[in-house]
CSV table of C-alpha atoms in Angstrom, one decimal:
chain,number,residue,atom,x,y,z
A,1,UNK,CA,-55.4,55.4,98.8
A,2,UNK,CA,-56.3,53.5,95.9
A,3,UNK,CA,-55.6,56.2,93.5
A,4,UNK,CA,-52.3,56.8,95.0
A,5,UNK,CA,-51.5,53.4,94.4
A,6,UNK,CA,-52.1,53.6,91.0
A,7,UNK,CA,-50.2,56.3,90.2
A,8,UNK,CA,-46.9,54.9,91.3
A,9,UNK,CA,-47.2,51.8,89.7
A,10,UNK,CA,-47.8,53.9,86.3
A,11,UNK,CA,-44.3,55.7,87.1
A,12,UNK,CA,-42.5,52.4,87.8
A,13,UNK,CA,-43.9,51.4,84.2
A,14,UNK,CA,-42.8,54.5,82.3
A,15,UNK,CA,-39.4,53.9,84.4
A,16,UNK,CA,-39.0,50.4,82.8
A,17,UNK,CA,-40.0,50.9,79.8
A,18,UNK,CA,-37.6,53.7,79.4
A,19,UNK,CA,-34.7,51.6,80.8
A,20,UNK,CA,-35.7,49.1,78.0
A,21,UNK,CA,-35.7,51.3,74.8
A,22,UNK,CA,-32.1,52.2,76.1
A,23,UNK,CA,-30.6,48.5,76.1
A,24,UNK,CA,-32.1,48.1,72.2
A,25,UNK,CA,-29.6,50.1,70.7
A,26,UNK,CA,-28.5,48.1,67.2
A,27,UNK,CA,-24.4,47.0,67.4
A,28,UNK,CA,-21.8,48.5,65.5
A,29,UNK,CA,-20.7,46.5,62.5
A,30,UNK,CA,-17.5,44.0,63.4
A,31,UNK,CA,-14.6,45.9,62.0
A,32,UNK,CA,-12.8,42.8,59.3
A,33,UNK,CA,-9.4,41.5,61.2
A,34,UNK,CA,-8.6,40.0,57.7
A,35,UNK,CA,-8.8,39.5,53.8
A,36,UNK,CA,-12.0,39.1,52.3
A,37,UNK,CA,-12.9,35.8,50.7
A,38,UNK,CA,-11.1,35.1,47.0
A,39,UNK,CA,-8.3,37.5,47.5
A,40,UNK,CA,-5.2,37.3,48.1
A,41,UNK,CA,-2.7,38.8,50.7
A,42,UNK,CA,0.5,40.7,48.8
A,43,UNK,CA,3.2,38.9,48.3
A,44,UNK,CA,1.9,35.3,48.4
A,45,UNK,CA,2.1,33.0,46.0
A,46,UNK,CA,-1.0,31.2,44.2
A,47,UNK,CA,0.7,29.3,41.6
A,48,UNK,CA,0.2,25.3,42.2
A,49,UNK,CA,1.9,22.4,41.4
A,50,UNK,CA,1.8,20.6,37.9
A,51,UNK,CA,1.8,17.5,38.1
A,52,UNK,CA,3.4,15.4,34.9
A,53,UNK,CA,1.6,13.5,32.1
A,54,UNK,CA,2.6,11.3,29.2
A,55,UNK,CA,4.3,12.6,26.5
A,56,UNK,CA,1.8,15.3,24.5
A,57,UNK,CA,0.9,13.6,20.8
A,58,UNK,CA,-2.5,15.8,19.3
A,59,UNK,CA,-2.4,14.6,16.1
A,60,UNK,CA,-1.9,11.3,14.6
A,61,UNK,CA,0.7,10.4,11.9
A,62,UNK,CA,0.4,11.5,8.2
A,63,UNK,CA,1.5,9.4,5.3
A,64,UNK,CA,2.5,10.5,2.2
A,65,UNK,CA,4.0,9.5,-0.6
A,66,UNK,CA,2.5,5.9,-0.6
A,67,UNK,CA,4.3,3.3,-3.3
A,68,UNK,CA,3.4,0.1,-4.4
A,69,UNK,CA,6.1,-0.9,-2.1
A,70,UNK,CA,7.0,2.2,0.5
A,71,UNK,CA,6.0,5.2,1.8
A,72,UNK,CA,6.6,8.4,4.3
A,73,UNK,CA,5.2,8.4,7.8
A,74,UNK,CA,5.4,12.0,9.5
A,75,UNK,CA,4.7,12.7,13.0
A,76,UNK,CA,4.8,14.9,15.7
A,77,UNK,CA,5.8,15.3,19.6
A,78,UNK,CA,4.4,18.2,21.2
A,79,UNK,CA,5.5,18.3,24.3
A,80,UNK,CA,7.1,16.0,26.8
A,81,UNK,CA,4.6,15.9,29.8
A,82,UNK,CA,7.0,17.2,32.0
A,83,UNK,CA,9.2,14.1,32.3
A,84,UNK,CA,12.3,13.0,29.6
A,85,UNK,CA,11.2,11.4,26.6
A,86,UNK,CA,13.5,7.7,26.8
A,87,UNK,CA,11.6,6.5,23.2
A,88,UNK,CA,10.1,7.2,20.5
A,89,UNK,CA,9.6,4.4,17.7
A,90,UNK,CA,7.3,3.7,14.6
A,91,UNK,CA,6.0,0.6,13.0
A,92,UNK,CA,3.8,-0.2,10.5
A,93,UNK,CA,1.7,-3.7,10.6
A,94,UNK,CA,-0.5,-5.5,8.0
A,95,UNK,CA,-4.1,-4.2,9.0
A,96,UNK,CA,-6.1,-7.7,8.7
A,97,UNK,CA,-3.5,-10.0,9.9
A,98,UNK,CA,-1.5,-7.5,12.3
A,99,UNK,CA,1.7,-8.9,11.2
A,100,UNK,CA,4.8,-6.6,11.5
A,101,UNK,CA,6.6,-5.6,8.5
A,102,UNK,CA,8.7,-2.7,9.6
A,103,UNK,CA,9.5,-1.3,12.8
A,104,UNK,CA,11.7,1.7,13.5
A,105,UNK,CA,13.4,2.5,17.0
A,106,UNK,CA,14.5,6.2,17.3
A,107,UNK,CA,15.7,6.4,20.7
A,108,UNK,CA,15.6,9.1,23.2
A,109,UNK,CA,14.7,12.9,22.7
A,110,UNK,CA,15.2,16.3,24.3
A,111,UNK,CA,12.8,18.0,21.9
A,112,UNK,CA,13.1,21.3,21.2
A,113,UNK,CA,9.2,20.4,20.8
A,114,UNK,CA,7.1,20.3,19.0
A,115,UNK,CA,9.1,18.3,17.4
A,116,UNK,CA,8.4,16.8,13.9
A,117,UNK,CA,9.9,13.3,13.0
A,118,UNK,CA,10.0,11.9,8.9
A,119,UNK,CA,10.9,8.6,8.4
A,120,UNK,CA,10.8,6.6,5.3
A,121,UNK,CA,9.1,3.2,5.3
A,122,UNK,CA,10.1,0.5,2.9
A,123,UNK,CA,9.5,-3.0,2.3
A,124,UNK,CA,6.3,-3.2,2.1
A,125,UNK,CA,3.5,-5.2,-0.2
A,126,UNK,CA,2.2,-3.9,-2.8
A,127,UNK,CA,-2.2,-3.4,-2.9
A,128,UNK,CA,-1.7,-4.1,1.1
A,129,UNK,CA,-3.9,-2.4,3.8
A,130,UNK,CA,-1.5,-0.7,6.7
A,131,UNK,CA,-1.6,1.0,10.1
A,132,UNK,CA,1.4,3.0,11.3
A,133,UNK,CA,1.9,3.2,15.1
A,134,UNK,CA,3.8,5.8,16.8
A,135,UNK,CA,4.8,5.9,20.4
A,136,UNK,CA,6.3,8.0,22.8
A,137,UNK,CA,7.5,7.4,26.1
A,138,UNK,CA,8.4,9.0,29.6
A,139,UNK,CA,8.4,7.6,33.1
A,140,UNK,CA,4.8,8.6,33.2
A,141,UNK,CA,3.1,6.7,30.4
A,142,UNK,CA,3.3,5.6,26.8
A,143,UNK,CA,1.3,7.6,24.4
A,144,UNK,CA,0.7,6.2,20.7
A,145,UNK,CA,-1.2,7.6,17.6
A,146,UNK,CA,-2.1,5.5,14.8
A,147,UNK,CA,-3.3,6.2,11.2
A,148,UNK,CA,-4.0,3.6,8.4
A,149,UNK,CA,-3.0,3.5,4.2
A,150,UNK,CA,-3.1,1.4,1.0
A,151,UNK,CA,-0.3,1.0,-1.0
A,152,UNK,CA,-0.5,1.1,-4.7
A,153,UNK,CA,-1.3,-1.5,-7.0
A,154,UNK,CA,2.0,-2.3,-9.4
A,155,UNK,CA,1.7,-0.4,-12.4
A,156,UNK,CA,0.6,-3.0,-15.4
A,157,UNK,CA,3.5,-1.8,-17.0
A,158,UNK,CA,6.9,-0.1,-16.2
A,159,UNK,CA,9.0,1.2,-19.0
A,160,UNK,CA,12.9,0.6,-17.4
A,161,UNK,CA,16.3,3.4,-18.0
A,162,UNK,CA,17.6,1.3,-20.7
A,163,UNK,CA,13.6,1.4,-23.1
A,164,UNK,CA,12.9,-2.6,-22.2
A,165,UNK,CA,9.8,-2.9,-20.9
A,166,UNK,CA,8.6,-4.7,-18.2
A,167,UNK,CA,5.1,-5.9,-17.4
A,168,UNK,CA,3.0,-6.9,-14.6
A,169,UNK,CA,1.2,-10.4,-14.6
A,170,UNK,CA,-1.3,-12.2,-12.4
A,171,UNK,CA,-0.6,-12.0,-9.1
A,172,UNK,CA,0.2,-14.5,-6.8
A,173,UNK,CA,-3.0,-16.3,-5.3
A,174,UNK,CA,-1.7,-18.2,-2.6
A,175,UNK,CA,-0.7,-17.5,1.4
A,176,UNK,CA,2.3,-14.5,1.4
A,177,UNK,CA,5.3,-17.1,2.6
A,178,UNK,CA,9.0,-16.9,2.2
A,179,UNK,CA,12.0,-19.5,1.2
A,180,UNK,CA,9.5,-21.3,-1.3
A,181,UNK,CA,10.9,-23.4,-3.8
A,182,UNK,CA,10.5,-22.7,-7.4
A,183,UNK,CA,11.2,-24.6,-10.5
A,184,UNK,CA,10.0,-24.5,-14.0
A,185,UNK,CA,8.5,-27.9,-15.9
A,186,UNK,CA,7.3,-27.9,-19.4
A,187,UNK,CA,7.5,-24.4,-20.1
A,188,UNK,CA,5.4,-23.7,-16.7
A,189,UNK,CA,6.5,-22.2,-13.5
A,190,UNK,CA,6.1,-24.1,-10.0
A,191,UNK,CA,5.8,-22.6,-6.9
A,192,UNK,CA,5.9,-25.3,-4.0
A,193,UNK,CA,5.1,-25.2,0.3
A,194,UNK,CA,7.7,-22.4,2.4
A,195,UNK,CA,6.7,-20.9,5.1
A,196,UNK,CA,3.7,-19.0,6.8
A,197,UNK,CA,4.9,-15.9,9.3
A,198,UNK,CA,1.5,-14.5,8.9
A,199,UNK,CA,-0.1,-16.6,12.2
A,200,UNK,CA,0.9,-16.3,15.6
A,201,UNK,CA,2.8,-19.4,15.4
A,202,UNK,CA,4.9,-19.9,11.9
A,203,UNK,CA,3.6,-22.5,10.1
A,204,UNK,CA,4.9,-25.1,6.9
A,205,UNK,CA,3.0,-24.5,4.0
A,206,UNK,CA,2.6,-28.0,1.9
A,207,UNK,CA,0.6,-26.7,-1.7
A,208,UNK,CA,1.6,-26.5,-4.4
A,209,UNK,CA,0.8,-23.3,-7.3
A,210,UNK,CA,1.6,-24.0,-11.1
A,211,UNK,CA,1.9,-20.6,-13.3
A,212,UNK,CA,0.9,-20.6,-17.4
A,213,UNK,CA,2.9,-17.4,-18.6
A,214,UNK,CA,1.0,-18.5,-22.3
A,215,UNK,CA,-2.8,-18.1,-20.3
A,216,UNK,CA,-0.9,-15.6,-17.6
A,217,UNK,CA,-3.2,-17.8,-15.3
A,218,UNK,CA,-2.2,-19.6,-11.7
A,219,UNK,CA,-3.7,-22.7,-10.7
A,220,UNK,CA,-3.4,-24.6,-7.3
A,221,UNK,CA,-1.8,-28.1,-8.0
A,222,UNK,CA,-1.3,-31.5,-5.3
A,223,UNK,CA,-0.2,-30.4,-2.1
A,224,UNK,CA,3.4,-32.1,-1.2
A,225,UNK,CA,1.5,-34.3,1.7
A,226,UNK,CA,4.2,-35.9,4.1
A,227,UNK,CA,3.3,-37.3,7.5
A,228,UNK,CA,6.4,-35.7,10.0
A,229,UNK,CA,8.2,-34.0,7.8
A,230,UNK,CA,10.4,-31.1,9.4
A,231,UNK,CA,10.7,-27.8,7.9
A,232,UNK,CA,9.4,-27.7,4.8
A,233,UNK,CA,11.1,-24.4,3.9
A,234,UNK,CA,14.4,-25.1,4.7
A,235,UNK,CA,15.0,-29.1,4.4
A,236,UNK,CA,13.1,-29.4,0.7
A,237,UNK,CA,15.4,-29.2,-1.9
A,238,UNK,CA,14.3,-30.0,-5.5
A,239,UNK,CA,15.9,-31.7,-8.3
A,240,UNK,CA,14.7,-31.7,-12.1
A,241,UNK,CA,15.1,-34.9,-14.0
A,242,UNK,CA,13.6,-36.5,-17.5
A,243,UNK,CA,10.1,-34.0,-16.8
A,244,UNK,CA,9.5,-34.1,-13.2
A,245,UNK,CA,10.5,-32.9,-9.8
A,246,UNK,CA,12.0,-34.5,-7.3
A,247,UNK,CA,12.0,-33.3,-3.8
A,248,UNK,CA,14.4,-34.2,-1.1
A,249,UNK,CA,12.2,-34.7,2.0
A,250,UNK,CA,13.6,-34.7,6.0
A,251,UNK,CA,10.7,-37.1,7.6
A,252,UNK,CA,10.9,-37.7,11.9
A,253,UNK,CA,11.2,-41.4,12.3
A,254,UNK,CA,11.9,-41.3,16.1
A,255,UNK,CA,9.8,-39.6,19.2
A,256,UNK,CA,12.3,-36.7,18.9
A,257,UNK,CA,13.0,-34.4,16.1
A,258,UNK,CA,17.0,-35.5,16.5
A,259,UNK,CA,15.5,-39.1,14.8
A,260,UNK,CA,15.3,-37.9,11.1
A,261,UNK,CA,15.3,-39.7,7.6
A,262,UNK,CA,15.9,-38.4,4.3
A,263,UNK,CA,13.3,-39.5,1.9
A,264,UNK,CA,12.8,-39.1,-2.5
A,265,UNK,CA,8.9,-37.8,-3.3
A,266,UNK,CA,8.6,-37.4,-7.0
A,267,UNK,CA,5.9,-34.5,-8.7
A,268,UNK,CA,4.7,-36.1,-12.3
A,269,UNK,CA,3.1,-33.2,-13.8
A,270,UNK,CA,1.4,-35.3,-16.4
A,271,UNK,CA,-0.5,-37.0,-13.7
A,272,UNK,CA,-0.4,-34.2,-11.2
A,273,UNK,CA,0.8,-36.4,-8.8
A,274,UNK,CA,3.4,-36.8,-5.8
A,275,UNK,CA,5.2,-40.6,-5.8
A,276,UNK,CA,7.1,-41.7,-2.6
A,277,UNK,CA,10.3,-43.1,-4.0
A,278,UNK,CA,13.6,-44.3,-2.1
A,279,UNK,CA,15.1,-43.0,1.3
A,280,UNK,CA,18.3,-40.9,0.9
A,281,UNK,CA,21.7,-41.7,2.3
A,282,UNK,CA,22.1,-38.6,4.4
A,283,UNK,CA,20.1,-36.5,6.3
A,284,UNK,CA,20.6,-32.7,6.8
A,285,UNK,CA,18.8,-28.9,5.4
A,286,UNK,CA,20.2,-26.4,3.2
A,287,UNK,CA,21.6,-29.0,0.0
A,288,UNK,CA,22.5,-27.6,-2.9
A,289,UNK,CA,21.2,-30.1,-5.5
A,290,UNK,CA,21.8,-30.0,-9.4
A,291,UNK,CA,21.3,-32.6,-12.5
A,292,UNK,CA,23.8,-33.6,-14.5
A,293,UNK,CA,23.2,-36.1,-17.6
A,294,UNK,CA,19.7,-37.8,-15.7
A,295,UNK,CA,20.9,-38.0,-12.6
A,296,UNK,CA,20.8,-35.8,-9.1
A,297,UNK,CA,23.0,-34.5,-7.0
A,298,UNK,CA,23.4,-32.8,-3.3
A,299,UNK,CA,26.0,-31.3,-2.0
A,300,UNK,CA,26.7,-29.9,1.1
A,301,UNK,CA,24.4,-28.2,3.9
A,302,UNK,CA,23.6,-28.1,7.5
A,303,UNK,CA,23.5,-31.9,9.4
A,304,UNK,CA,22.7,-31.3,12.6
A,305,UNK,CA,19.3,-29.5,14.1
A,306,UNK,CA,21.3,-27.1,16.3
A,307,UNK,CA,23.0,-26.1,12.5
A,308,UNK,CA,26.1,-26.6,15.0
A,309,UNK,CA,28.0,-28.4,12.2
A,310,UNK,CA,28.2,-27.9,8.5
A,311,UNK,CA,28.3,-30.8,6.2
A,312,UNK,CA,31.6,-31.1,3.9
A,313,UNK,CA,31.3,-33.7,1.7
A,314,UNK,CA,31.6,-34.9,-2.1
A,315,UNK,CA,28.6,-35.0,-4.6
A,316,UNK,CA,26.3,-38.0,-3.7
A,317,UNK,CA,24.4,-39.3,-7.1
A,318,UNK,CA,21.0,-40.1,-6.2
C-alpha cells in the first residue's frame, strides 16, 4: 500500500513538471508599430526656425592711406542678421581724450552683402593717435568694429606747385583750442586764451603762448587772469597800440550773466605783464577793433547774450 502510494505521487510529479516546461516557452519579438529613433518619416520636414541676430561684421575696419591730416577707413557688412539694416555710420575719435573729430552717417542698406563701404576721412591732426568706429544696425542689435591709427608727422619741409618752399616749425605746445586770438609784438607772435572742446564740458582757456620765429622756440607767457569774465573766445577782442596789447574784456558784474561790463586789460611785453585799465562804454562779443594813428577802435558785433540783436553803430575811439 505504501509502495503504491509512492508511485502515483511520482506520476503527478512528472505530470507537473511537464506542464511547466510547456508554459516557458521564450516570446516572439514585438513587431515595431513605428520609426526607429533618429529617423525621419518621408515627407516631413526637419528644417527649424532661425531666429535673427545683429547685423554680421567679422572683421574690423582697415585704414589706409593715413596723412598728416586724413585718411581711408574701409569696411565691411556681411550679412544682415536676418532683419533690415536702418544704419550704418563711421566716426573716428582722438584715442586719449575720446573727443570726436569726424563722424559720418550713411543711412540705411539693402546690401547685396557682403557689402564693402570706403569713405574718406578728413580733418584730422596731424602726429594724433585715432580709433575709427563702425556700426551697424537692425531691429535686433547694434554691432560695431573698431580699429586704431597715427597720422603722420608734417613733413619738415614741403616744396609747393609754384617752387616756393614751405617749412615746418615748432609745434604748438599748448591745449588744442579754437577761435584764439593772435597778434604779433616786436617781431614775435602771440597766441592768447580760446577755447577748450577737448573736456566733457568746454572750457575758457586764459594763457597766454609767445612764438620767436628767430629761435623757432614757443614759450608760455602771463595768463590773461580775470575774475567773471564771459567767453573768453568770443568776447576778447585785441587791439595793438605804441608796443602792447590791449584786450577788450566782458566781466559779470551782476548775479546773472545778463549783468555785464566791458573792461580795458593791457599785455606790456617788456614786463610780461597784464594792467587793468578803464571800463569800456559798451558791452557786447564779436567787435571788430583796429588802430588808427595811437588810438583803438570797435566797431560793430553782437550785444545781447541771446546774439538776438546785432549792434550797428559808428567807430567808438577808445
Amino acid at each position: 500500500m505504501n509502495r503504491y502510494y509512492s508511485s502515483s505521487v511520482g506520476l503527478g510529479l512528472l505530470l507537473i513538471l511537464g506542464l511547466s516546461l510547456q508554459n516557458c516557452k521564450k516570446d516572439d519579438p514585438a513587431t515595431p508599430t513605428g520609426p526607429a529613433s533618429g529617423t525621419t518619416t518621408p515627407g516631413t520636414s526637419t528644417t527649424a526656425t532661425t531666429k535673427s541676430t545683429g547685423p554680421v561684421l567679422l572683421t574690423d575696419p582697415v585704414v589706409s592711406n593715413v596723412g598728416s591730416f586724413s585718411a581711408r577707413i574701409t569696411a565691411v557688412i556681411n550679412g544682415n542678421g536676418g532683419e533690415a539694416i536702418t544704419g550704418h555710420k563711421l566716426f573716428v575719435v582722438q584715442t586719449a581724450s575720446q573727443r570726436l573729430d569726424n563722424q559720418y552717417e550713411l543711412g540705411a542698406t539693402s546690401g547685396p552683402f557682403p557689402l564693402t563701404i570706403t569713405q574718406a576721412v578728413t580733418g584730422l591732426a596731424a602726429n594724433t593717435n585715432y580709433t575709427v568706429y563702425f556700426t551697424a544696425t537692425n531691429k535686433v542689435a547694434v554691432v560695431q568694429r573698431a580699429t586704431t591709427f597715427t597720422t603722420t608727422t608734417i613733413a619738415s619741409t614741403t616744396t609747393a606747385p609754384n617752387g616756393n618752399a614751405v617749412t615746418v616749425k615748432a609745434p604748438f605746445p599748448g591745449q588744442t583750442r579754437r577761435l584764439a586770438r593772435i597778434f604779433t609784438l616786436a617781431n614775435k607772435l602771440y597766441v592768447l586764451g580760446g577755447w577748450d572742446q577737448t573736456q566733457s564740458a568746454a572750457a575758457d582757456l586764459t594763457d597766454l603762448w609767445q612764438y620767436d620765429p628767430a629761435t623757432d622756440k614757443w614759450s608760455a607767457k602771463a595768463a590773461l587772469q580775470v575774475p567773471n569774465a564771459l567767453r573768453l573766445d568770443y568776447t576778447l577782442p585785441i587791439m595793438l597800440i605804441d608796443g602792447q596789447a590791449h584786450a577788450l574784456v566782458t566781466v559779470q558784474t551782476g548775479t546773472t550773466a545778463s549783468t555785464r561790463t566791458s573792461f580795458i586789460y593791457t599785455y606790456d611785453p617788456t614786463t610780461n605783464k597784464w594792467t587793468a585799465k578803464g571800463q569800456a562804454p559798451f558791452v557786447g562779443s564779436w567787435r571788430t577793433v583796429m588802430s588808427l594813428n595811437g588810438k583803438g577802435y570797435a566797431v560793430g558785433g553782437w550785444r545781447s547774450a541771446q546774439h538776438a540783436l546785432i549792434r550797428r553803430e559808428a567807430g567808438v575811439a577808445v
